[in-house]
Amino acid sequence: MINVVYKNSKILIVYKESGLPTAPLKNSTNDNLVSRVANEFPQIMAVSGYQPWEGGLVHRLDNLTKGLVLFALSQSAFDFLNYQQKNDMLIKEYRAKSNGINTVLPGFPPYTFNCVDDGPVSIISCFRAFGPKGASVRPLAIKNGEKVYRTDIVKETENSYICTITQGFRHQIRCHMAWAGHPLTGDERYGGKDGEFGLEAIGLTFVDPESKKNISIKI
């Protein structure tokens, strides 16, 4: 069974559990969210998405990240949402938990932004793959012609932060939070320790393909 948070004739938003891959690898039969959704909503596989085996999946979450995932139920809806995502109109909100361990990991340049505990901050960088088989990423100084990614961070409670992005890079929030000296709890890859993996997708804001009005789904 899947946990449906919102549905209309054009879109579907479901809640993904931590540890479940969002989508399969090519030719993989391992359990994943796309396969589970397709069992109940087979029309998503008629959508020509980013990959043939992803169907109407609009965006991914890391395996360990839990929370909201958006699917298109038709080709026109996917194209409409994909346009928004490419133009920074699809806003994704996350709750990040950190115990504030100021760990300096190899490959990180000096941190030049305000402290995330002192008020709202926007961390901006390019990215590069890092480590064996590029399993991690590291931020890079902004260069002409390179894609730039931004994470807006607001402190929520002592150990909780609200992170907002539009287009996302793999591990973007995990990397930016670690760069700021606040690796996520349970995120050993980026210097975090102690407890459950601390990232949850809690909000999606975009123009609804059905009503053509702004819609904001939050948990």
mmCIF file of C-alpha atoms in Angstrom:
data_model
loop_
_atom_site.group_PDB
_atom_site.id
_atom_site.type_symbol
_atom_site.label_atom_id
_atom_site.label_comp_id
_atom_site.label_asym_id
_atom_site.label_seq_id
_atom_site.Cartn_x
_atom_site.Cartn_y
_atom_site.Cartn_z
ATOM 1 C CA MET A 1 0.000 0.000 0.000
ATOM 2 C CA ILE A 2 1.062 3.558 -0.656
ATOM 3 C CA ASN A 3 0.311 6.591 1.503
ATOM 4 C CA VAL A 4 -1.617 9.029 -0.718
ATOM 5 C CA VAL A 5 -1.456 12.577 0.649
ATOM 6 C CA TYR A 6 -3.239 14.359 -2.228
ATOM 7 C CA LYS A 7 -4.803 13.385 -5.549
ATOM 8 C CA ASN A 8 -6.807 14.944 -8.359
ATOM 9 C CA SER A 9 -7.316 13.961 -11.991
ATOM 10 C CA LYS A 10 -3.842 15.200 -13.013
ATOM 11 C CA ILE A 11 -1.472 14.651 -10.104
ATOM 12 C CA LEU A 12 -0.700 12.374 -7.201
ATOM 13 C CA ILE A 13 1.342 13.173 -4.092
ATOM 14 C CA VAL A 14 2.455 10.262 -1.933
ATOM 15 C CA TYR A 15 4.529 9.922 1.225
ATOM 16 C CA LYS A 16 7.736 7.908 0.837
ATOM 17 C CA GLU A 17 9.206 6.096 3.810
ATOM 18 C CA SER A 18 12.900 6.326 4.680
ATOM 19 C CA GLY A 19 15.062 3.605 3.152
ATOM 20 C CA LEU A 20 12.865 3.067 0.098
ATOM 21 C CA PRO A 21 14.375 4.062 -3.285
ATOM 22 C CA THR A 22 12.219 6.571 -5.142
ATOM 23 C CA ALA A 23 12.775 4.915 -8.518
ATOM 24 C CA PRO A 24 14.387 1.725 -9.824
ATOM 25 C CA LEU A 25 17.684 1.577 -11.597
ATOM 26 C CA LYS A 26 17.454 0.533 -15.232
ATOM 27 C CA ASN A 27 16.186 -3.064 -15.504
ATOM 28 C CA SER A 28 16.016 -3.367 -11.692
ATOM 29 C CA THR A 29 13.215 -5.307 -10.026
ATOM 30 C CA ASN A 30 14.049 -4.163 -6.494
ATOM 31 C CA ASP A 31 11.281 -2.626 -4.383
ATOM 32 C CA ASN A 32 10.864 1.108 -4.982
ATOM 33 C CA LEU A 33 8.253 3.854 -4.780
ATOM 34 C CA VAL A 34 7.575 4.070 -8.532
ATOM 35 C CA SER A 35 6.738 0.353 -8.674
ATOM 36 C CA ARG A 36 4.447 0.600 -5.665
ATOM 37 C CA VAL A 37 2.615 3.601 -7.119
ATOM 38 C CA ALA A 38 2.327 1.914 -10.533
ATOM 39 C CA ASN A 39 0.602 -1.060 -8.919
ATOM 40 C CA GLU A 40 -2.258 1.196 -7.806
ATOM 41 C CA PHE A 41 -2.051 3.881 -10.501
ATOM 42 C CA PRO A 42 -0.761 2.116 -13.641
ATOM 43 C CA GLN A 43 -1.417 5.222 -15.754
ATOM 44 C CA ILE A 44 1.816 6.775 -14.472
ATOM 45 C CA MET A 45 3.786 4.329 -16.644
ATOM 46 C CA ALA A 46 2.073 5.649 -19.789
ATOM 47 C CA VAL A 47 3.833 8.975 -19.158
ATOM 48 C CA SER A 48 7.089 9.625 -21.002
ATOM 49 C CA GLY A 49 9.154 10.981 -18.140
ATOM 50 C CA TYR A 50 12.850 11.492 -17.420
ATOM 51 C CA GLN A 51 13.517 7.777 -17.908
ATOM 52 C CA PRO A 52 11.205 5.123 -19.425
ATOM 53 C CA TRP A 53 11.166 3.178 -16.142
ATOM 54 C CA GLU A 54 10.237 6.275 -14.069
ATOM 55 C CA GLY A 55 6.927 7.111 -15.776
ATOM 56 C CA GLY A 56 5.245 10.167 -14.304
ATOM 57 C CA LEU A 57 7.726 10.714 -11.464
ATOM 58 C CA VAL A 58 8.357 14.473 -11.268
ATOM 59 C CA HIS A 59 11.184 14.550 -8.689
ATOM 60 C CA ARG A 60 13.228 12.185 -6.539
ATOM 61 C CA LEU A 61 14.143 11.922 -2.886
ATOM 62 C CA ASP A 62 17.327 10.275 -1.615
ATOM 63 C CA ASN A 63 16.779 6.729 -0.372
ATOM 64 C CA LEU A 64 17.110 7.790 3.278
ATOM 65 C CA THR A 65 14.929 10.918 2.922
ATOM 66 C CA LYS A 66 11.259 10.480 3.740
ATOM 67 C CA GLY A 67 8.354 12.646 2.710
ATOM 68 C CA LEU A 68 6.321 14.013 -0.185
ATOM 69 C CA VAL A 69 6.864 12.880 -3.783
ATOM 70 C CA LEU A 70 4.938 14.252 -6.765
ATOM 71 C CA PHE A 71 3.691 12.170 -9.706
ATOM 72 C CA ALA A 72 1.924 13.214 -12.908
ATOM 73 C CA LEU A 73 -1.001 11.070 -13.974
ATOM 74 C CA SER A 74 -0.914 12.185 -17.624
ATOM 75 C CA GLN A 75 1.617 13.362 -20.191
ATOM 76 C CA SER A 76 0.197 16.880 -20.290
ATOM 77 C CA ALA A 77 0.436 17.145 -16.502
ATOM 78 C CA PHE A 78 4.036 15.913 -16.516
ATOM 79 C CA ASP A 79 5.056 18.414 -19.207
ATOM 80 C CA PHE A 80 3.315 21.215 -17.285
ATOM 81 C CA LEU A 81 5.071 20.313 -14.017
ATOM 82 C CA ASN A 82 8.422 19.713 -15.691
ATOM 83 C CA TYR A 83 8.283 23.218 -17.186
ATOM 84 C CA GLN A 84 7.709 24.637 -13.705
ATOM 85 C CA GLN A 85 10.561 22.642 -12.240
ATOM 86 C CA LYS A 86 13.005 23.782 -14.927
ATOM 87 C CA ASN A 87 12.004 27.402 -14.301
ATOM 88 C CA ASP A 88 12.237 27.383 -10.489
ATOM 89 C CA MET A 89 8.464 27.469 -10.060
ATOM 90 C CA LEU A 90 8.126 24.159 -8.193
ATOM 91 C CA ILE A 91 9.068 24.871 -4.582
ATOM 92 C CA LYS A 92 10.135 22.031 -2.264
ATOM 93 C CA GLU A 93 10.284 22.408 1.489
ATOM 94 C CA TYR A 94 12.174 20.104 3.865
ATOM 95 C CA ARG A 95 12.632 19.773 7.588
ATOM 96 C CA ALA A 96 16.290 19.121 8.387
ATOM 97 C CA LYS A 97 17.358 17.995 11.853
ATOM 98 C CA SER A 98 20.886 18.535 13.090
ATOM 99 C CA ASN A 99 22.654 18.278 16.415
ATOM 100 C CA GLY A 100 25.077 20.999 15.299
ATOM 101 C CA ILE A 101 28.288 18.989 15.176
ATOM 102 C CA ASN A 102 30.805 21.317 13.538
ATOM 103 C CA THR A 103 32.609 18.657 11.521
ATOM 104 C CA VAL A 104 35.065 19.722 8.819
ATOM 105 C CA LEU A 105 35.158 17.089 6.089
ATOM 106 C CA PRO A 106 37.731 16.789 3.285
ATOM 107 C CA GLY A 107 36.916 18.469 -0.005
ATOM 108 C CA PHE A 108 34.844 21.344 1.386
ATOM 109 C CA PRO A 109 35.937 24.897 0.525
ATOM 110 C CA PRO A 110 35.797 27.565 3.263
ATOM 111 C CA TYR A 111 32.237 28.390 4.333
ATOM 112 C CA THR A 112 31.514 32.051 3.484
ATOM 113 C CA PHE A 113 27.809 32.456 4.309
ATOM 114 C CA ASN A 114 26.075 33.558 7.509
ATOM 115 C CA CYS A 115 25.570 31.071 10.331
ATOM 116 C CA VAL A 116 22.291 29.202 9.945
ATOM 117 C CA ASP A 117 21.568 29.833 13.650
ATOM 118 C CA ASP A 118 21.700 33.624 13.269
ATOM 119 C CA GLY A 119 18.696 34.053 10.951
ATOM 120 C CA PRO A 120 17.570 33.178 7.426
ATOM 121 C CA VAL A 121 20.457 32.322 5.112
ATOM 122 C CA SER A 122 20.762 31.343 1.454
ATOM 123 C CA ILE A 123 23.611 28.972 0.619
ATOM 124 C CA ILE A 124 24.518 29.032 -3.062
ATOM 125 C CA SER A 125 27.019 26.860 -4.920
ATOM 126 C CA CYS A 126 27.798 24.644 -7.845
ATOM 127 C CA PHE A 127 28.520 20.986 -7.096
ATOM 128 C CA ARG A 128 30.977 18.233 -7.994
ATOM 129 C CA ALA A 129 31.051 14.525 -7.362
ATOM 130 C CA PHE A 130 33.428 13.439 -4.599
ATOM 131 C CA GLY A 131 34.898 10.236 -3.226
ATOM 132 C CA PRO A 132 34.907 6.644 -4.494
ATOM 133 C CA LYS A 133 32.538 6.296 -7.444
ATOM 134 C CA GLY A 134 31.269 9.825 -6.782
ATOM 135 C CA ALA A 135 29.148 8.612 -3.880
ATOM 136 C CA SER A 136 29.181 12.037 -2.232
ATOM 137 C CA VAL A 137 29.162 15.622 -3.499
ATOM 138 C CA ARG A 138 31.012 18.785 -2.566
ATOM 139 C CA PRO A 139 30.111 22.449 -3.128
ATOM 140 C CA LEU A 140 32.078 24.528 -5.588
ATOM 141 C CA ALA A 141 32.470 28.274 -5.945
ATOM 142 C CA ILE A 142 30.118 29.694 -8.547
ATOM 143 C CA LYS A 143 31.619 29.690 -12.045
ATOM 144 C CA ASN A 144 30.347 31.212 -15.246
ATOM 145 C CA GLY A 145 28.390 28.672 -17.266
ATOM 146 C CA GLU A 146 27.976 26.251 -14.358
ATOM 147 C CA LYS A 147 24.575 25.354 -12.914
ATOM 148 C CA VAL A 148 23.981 27.110 -9.584
ATOM 149 C CA TYR A 149 21.928 25.614 -6.746
ATOM 150 C CA ARG A 150 20.425 27.487 -3.792
ATOM 151 C CA THR A 151 19.219 26.303 -0.390
ATOM 152 C CA ASP A 152 17.236 28.776 1.737
ATOM 153 C CA ILE A 153 17.487 27.869 5.425
ATOM 154 C CA VAL A 154 15.445 29.133 8.383
ATOM 155 C CA LYS A 155 15.964 27.868 11.921
ATOM 156 C CA GLU A 156 12.753 26.319 13.269
ATOM 157 C CA THR A 157 13.743 25.024 16.719
ATOM 158 C CA GLU A 158 16.979 24.312 18.550
ATOM 159 C CA ASN A 159 17.834 21.325 16.348
ATOM 160 C CA SER A 160 15.465 21.765 13.409
ATOM 161 C CA TYR A 161 15.724 23.834 10.216
ATOM 162 C CA ILE A 162 13.352 24.463 7.306
ATOM 163 C CA CYS A 163 15.200 24.192 3.985
ATOM 164 C CA THR A 164 13.629 25.366 0.729
ATOM 165 C CA ILE A 165 14.843 24.589 -2.793
ATOM 166 C CA THR A 166 13.505 24.636 -6.341
ATOM 167 C CA GLN A 167 15.722 22.669 -8.701
ATOM 168 C CA GLY A 168 17.819 20.264 -6.680
ATOM 169 C CA PHE A 169 21.168 18.527 -7.011
ATOM 170 C CA ARG A 170 21.858 15.099 -5.518
ATOM 171 C CA HIS A 171 22.480 15.453 -1.758
ATOM 172 C CA GLN A 172 22.115 19.239 -2.039
ATOM 173 C CA ILE A 173 20.581 19.908 1.379
ATOM 174 C CA ARG A 174 22.742 17.281 3.073
ATOM 175 C CA CYS A 175 25.885 18.848 1.623
ATOM 176 C CA HIS A 176 24.906 22.480 2.237
ATOM 177 C CA MET A 177 23.937 21.773 5.856
ATOM 178 C CA ALA A 178 27.226 19.950 6.472
ATOM 179 C CA TRP A 179 29.126 22.827 4.842
ATOM 180 C CA ALA A 180 27.403 25.180 7.306
ATOM 181 C CA GLY A 181 28.637 23.041 10.205
ATOM 182 C CA HIS A 182 25.249 21.419 10.829
ATOM 183 C CA PRO A 183 25.300 17.911 9.291
ATOM 184 C CA LEU A 184 22.011 16.063 9.473
ATOM 185 C CA THR A 185 21.452 13.645 12.304
ATOM 186 C CA GLY A 186 22.182 10.085 11.210
ATOM 187 C CA ASP A 187 23.951 11.254 8.033
ATOM 188 C CA GLU A 188 27.337 9.627 8.526
ATOM 189 C CA ARG A 189 28.363 10.338 4.920
ATOM 190 C CA TYR A 190 28.408 14.060 5.687
ATOM 191 C CA GLY A 191 29.590 13.990 9.294
ATOM 192 C CA GLY A 192 26.279 13.556 11.092
ATOM 193 C CA LYS A 193 25.817 11.227 14.038
ATOM 194 C CA ASP A 194 23.284 10.062 16.594
ATOM 195 C CA GLY A 195 19.773 9.123 15.663
ATOM 196 C CA GLU A 196 17.336 8.764 12.815
ATOM 197 C CA PHE A 197 18.221 10.249 9.432
ATOM 198 C CA GLY A 198 17.180 13.880 9.751
ATOM 199 C CA LEU A 199 15.599 14.931 6.461
ATOM 200 C CA GLU A 200 11.899 14.961 5.573
ATOM 201 C CA ALA A 201 10.178 16.516 2.534
ATOM 202 C CA ILE A 202 7.250 18.363 4.108
ATOM 203 C CA GLY A 203 5.933 20.756 1.447
ATOM 204 C CA LEU A 204 5.322 21.206 -2.276
ATOM 205 C CA THR A 205 4.103 24.427 -3.902
ATOM 206 C CA PHE A 206 3.338 24.738 -7.627
ATOM 207 C CA VAL A 207 0.662 25.565 -10.178
ATOM 208 C CA ASP A 208 -1.867 22.732 -10.289
ATOM 209 C CA PRO A 209 -2.221 21.250 -13.814
ATOM 210 C CA GLU A 210 -5.925 20.681 -13.173
ATOM 211 C CA SER A 211 -7.093 24.047 -11.790
ATOM 212 C CA LYS A 212 -4.177 26.177 -13.096
ATOM 213 C CA LYS A 213 -4.079 27.790 -9.650
ATOM 214 C CA ASN A 214 -1.284 27.828 -7.093
ATOM 215 C CA ILE A 215 -1.461 24.862 -4.759
ATOM 216 C CA SER A 216 0.533 24.221 -1.600
ATOM 217 C CA ILE A 217 0.545 20.779 0.021
ATOM 218 C CA LYS A 218 2.229 20.589 3.415
ATOM 219 C CA ILE A 219 2.393 18.057 6.233
#
